[in-house]
PDB file of C-alpha atoms in Angstrom:
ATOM      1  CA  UNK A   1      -3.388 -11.284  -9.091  1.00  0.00           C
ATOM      2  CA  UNK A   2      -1.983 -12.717 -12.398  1.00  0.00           C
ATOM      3  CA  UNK A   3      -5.208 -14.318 -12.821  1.00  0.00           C
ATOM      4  CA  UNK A   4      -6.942 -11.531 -12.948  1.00  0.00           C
ATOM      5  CA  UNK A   5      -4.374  -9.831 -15.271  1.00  0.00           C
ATOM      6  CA  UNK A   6      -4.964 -12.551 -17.868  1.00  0.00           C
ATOM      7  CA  UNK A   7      -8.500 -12.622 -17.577  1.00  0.00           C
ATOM      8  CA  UNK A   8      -8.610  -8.992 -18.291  1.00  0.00           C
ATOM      9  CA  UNK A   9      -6.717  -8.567 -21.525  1.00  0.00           C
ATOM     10  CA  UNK A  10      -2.604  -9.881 -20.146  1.00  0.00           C
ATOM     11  CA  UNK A  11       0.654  -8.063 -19.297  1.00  0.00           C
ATOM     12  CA  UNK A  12       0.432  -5.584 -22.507  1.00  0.00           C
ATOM     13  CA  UNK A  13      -3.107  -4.844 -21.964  1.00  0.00           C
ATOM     14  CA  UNK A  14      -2.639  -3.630 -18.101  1.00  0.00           C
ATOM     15  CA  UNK A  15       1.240  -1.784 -19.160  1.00  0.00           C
ATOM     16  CA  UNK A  16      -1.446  -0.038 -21.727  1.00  0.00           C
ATOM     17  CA  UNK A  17      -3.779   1.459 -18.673  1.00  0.00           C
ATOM     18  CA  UNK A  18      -1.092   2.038 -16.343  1.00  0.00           C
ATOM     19  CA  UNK A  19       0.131   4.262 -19.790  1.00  0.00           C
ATOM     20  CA  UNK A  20      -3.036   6.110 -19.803  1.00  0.00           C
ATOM     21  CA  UNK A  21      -3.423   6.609 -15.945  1.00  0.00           C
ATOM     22  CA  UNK A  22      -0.196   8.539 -16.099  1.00  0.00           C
ATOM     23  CA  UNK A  23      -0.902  10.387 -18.973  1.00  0.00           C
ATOM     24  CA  UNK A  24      -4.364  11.230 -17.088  1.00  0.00           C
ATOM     25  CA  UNK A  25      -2.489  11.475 -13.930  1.00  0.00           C
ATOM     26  CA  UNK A  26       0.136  14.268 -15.336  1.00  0.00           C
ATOM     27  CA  UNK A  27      -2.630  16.109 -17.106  1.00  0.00           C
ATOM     28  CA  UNK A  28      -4.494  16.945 -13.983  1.00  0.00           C
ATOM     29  CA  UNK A  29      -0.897  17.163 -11.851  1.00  0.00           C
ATOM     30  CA  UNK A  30      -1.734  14.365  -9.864  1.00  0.00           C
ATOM     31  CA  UNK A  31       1.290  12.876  -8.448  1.00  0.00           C
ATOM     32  CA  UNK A  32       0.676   9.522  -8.689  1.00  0.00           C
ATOM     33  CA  UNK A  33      -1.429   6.918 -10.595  1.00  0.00           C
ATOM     34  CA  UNK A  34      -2.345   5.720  -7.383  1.00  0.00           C
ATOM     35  CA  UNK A  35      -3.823   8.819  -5.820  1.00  0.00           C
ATOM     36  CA  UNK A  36      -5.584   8.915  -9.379  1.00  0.00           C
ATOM     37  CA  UNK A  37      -7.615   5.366  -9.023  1.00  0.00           C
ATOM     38  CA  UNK A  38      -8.094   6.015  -5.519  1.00  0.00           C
ATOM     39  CA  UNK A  39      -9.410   9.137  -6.029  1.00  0.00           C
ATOM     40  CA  UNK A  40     -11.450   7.791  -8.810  1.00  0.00           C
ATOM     41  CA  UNK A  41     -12.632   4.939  -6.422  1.00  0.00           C
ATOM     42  CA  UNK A  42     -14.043   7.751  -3.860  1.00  0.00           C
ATOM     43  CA  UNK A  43     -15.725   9.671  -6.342  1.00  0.00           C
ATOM     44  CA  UNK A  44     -16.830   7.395  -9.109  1.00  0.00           C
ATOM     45  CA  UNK A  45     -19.920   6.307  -7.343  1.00  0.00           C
ATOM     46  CA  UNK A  46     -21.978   7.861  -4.118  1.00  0.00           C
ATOM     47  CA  UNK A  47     -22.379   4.169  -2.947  1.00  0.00           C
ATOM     48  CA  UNK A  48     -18.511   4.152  -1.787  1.00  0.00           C
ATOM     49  CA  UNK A  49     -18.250   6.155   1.117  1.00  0.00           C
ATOM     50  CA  UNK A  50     -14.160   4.651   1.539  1.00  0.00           C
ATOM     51  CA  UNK A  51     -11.441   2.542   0.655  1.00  0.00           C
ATOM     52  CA  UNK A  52      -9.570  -0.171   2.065  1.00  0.00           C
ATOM     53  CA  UNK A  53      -5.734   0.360   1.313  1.00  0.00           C
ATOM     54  CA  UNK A  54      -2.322  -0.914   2.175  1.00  0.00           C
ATOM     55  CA  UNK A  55       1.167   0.553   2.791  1.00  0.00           C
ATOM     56  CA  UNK A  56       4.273  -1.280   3.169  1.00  0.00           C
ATOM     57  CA  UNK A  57       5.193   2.033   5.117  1.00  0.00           C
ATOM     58  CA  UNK A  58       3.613   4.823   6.756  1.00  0.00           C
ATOM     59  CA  UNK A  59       5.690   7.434   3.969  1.00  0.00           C
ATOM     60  CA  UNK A  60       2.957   5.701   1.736  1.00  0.00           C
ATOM     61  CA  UNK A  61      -0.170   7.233   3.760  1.00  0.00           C
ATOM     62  CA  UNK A  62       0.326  10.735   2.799  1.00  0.00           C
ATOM     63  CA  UNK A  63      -0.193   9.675  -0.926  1.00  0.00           C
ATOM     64  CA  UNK A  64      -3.693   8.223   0.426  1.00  0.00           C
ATOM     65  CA  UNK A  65      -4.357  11.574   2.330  1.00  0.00           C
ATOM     66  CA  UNK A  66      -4.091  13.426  -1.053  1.00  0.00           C
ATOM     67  CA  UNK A  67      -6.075  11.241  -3.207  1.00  0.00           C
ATOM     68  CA  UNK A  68      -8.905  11.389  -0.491  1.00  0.00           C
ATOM     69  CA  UNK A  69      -8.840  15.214  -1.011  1.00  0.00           C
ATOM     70  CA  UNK A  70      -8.543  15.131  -4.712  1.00  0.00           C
ATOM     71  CA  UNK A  71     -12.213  15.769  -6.422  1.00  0.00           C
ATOM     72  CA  UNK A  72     -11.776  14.877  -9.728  1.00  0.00           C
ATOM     73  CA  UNK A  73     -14.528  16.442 -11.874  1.00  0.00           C
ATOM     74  CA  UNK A  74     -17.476  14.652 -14.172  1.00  0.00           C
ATOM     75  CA  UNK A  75     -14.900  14.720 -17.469  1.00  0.00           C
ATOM     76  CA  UNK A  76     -11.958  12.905 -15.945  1.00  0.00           C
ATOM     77  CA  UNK A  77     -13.850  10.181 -13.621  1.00  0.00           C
ATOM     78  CA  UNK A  78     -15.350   9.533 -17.761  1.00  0.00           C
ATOM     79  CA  UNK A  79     -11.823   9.458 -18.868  1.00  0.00           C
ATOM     80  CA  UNK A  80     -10.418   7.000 -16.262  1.00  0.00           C
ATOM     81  CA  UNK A  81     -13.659   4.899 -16.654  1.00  0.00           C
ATOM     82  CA  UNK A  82     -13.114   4.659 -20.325  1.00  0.00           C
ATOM     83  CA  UNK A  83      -9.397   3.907 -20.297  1.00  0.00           C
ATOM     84  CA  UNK A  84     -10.242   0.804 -18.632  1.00  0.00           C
ATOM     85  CA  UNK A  85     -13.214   0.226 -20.785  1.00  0.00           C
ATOM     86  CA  UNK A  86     -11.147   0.431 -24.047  1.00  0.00           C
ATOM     87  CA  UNK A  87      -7.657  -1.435 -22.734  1.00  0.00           C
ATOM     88  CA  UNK A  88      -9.275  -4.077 -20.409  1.00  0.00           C
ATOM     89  CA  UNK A  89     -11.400  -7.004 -20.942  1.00  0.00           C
ATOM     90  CA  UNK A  90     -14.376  -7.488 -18.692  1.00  0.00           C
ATOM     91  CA  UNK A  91     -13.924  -9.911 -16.378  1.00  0.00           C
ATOM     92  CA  UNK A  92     -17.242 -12.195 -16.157  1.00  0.00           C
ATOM     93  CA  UNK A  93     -18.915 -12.997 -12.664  1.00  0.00           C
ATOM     94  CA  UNK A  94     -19.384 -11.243  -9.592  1.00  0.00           C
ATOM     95  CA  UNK A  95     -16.532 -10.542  -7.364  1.00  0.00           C
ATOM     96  CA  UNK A  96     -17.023 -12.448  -4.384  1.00  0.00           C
ATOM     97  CA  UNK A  97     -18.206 -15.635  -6.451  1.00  0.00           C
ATOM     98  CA  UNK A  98     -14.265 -15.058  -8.390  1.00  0.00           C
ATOM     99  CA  UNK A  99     -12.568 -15.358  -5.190  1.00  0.00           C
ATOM    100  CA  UNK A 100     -14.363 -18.390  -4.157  1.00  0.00           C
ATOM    101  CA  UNK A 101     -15.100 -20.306  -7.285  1.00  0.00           C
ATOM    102  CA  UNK A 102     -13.438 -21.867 -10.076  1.00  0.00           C
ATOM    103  CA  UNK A 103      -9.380 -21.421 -10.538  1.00  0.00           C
ATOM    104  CA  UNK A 104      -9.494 -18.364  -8.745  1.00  0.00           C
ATOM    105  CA  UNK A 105     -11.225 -19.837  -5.690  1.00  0.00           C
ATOM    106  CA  UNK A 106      -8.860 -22.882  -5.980  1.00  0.00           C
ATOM    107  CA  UNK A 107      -6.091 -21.051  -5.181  1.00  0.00           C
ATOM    108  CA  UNK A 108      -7.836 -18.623  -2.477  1.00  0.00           C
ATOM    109  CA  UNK A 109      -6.384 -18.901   1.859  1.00  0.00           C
ATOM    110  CA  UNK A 110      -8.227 -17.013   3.847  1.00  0.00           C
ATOM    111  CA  UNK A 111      -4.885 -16.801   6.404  1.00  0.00           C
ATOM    112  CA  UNK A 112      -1.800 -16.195   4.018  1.00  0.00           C
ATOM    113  CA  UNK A 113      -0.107 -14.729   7.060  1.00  0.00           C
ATOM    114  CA  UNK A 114      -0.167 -18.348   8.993  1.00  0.00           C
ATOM    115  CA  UNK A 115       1.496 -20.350   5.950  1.00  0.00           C
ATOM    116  CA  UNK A 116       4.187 -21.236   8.427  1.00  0.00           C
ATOM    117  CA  UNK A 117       5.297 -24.561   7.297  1.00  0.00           C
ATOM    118  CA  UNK A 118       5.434 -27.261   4.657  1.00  0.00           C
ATOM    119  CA  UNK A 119       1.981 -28.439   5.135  1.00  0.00           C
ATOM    120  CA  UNK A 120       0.686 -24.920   4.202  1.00  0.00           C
ATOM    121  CA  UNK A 121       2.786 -25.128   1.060  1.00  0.00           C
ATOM    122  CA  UNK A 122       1.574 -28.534   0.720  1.00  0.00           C
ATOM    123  CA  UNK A 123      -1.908 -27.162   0.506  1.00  0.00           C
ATOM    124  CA  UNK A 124      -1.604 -24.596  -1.876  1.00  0.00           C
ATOM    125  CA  UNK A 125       0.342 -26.751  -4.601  1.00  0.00           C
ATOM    126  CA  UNK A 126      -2.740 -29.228  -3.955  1.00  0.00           C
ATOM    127  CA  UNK A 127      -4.985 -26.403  -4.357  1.00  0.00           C
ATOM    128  CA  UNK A 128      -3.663 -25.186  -7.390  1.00  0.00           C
ATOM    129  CA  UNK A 129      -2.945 -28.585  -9.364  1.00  0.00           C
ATOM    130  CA  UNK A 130      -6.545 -29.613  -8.152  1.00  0.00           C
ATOM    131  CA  UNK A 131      -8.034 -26.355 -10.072  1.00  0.00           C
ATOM    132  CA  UNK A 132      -6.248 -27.226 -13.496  1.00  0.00           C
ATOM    133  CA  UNK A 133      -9.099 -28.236 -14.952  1.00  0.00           C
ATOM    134  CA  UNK A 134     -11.031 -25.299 -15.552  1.00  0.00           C
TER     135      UNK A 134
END
């Protein structure tokens, strides 16, 4: 994800949003910034019907249940658009053609879960010092 990070502006630029999002976030008394982006994410755009999230613990999934009954009105899905507008870079190409192109692609697995042994590590360091020359 670092890659992305960088391409978007660095450390500073995302502590800057994550700033924002909780100034947003306390504003509306939203617990937390994540039940403010995925709330955003559900309402932002008609097209997106859900979301595909992760929990290192089922305590996390009533944070999810909340931000899927949050409606966040026309003036603060603006406001959370434009905080990323203003603090983020854009980051050029399409998503799909990021994950599988260029250094991003380079260091892509599709099974992270099976790197089991040194060969798998083996891999990735080949991977990633074969996509150093971006």
């Amino acid at each position: 994800y670092m890659l992305i990070v960088d391409e978007c502006g660095g450390w500073d630029a995302l502590q800057n949003l994550l700033r924002r999002l909780r100034e947003i976030a306390d504003r509306l008394r939203v617990a937390t910034i994540t039940e403010l982006v995925l709330a955003w994410c559900l309402s932002a755009s008609p097209a997106v019907a859900s979301a595909i999230v992760g929990a290192r613990n089922s305590a996390r999934t009533s944070s999810f249940l909340q931000a899927a009954k949050l409606k966040l009105d026309q003036a603060a899905l603006s406001e959370i658009s434009m905080a990323a507008t203003e603090l983020l870079r854009p980051v050029p190409g399409e998503m799909y053609e990021l994950e599988r192109e260029g250094k991003h692609g380079a260091i892509m697995r599709y099974n992270l879960q099976c790197m089991v042994d040194e060969a798998h590590l083996q891999e990735l360091i080949e991977r990633t010092d074969s996509s150093n020359n971006w």
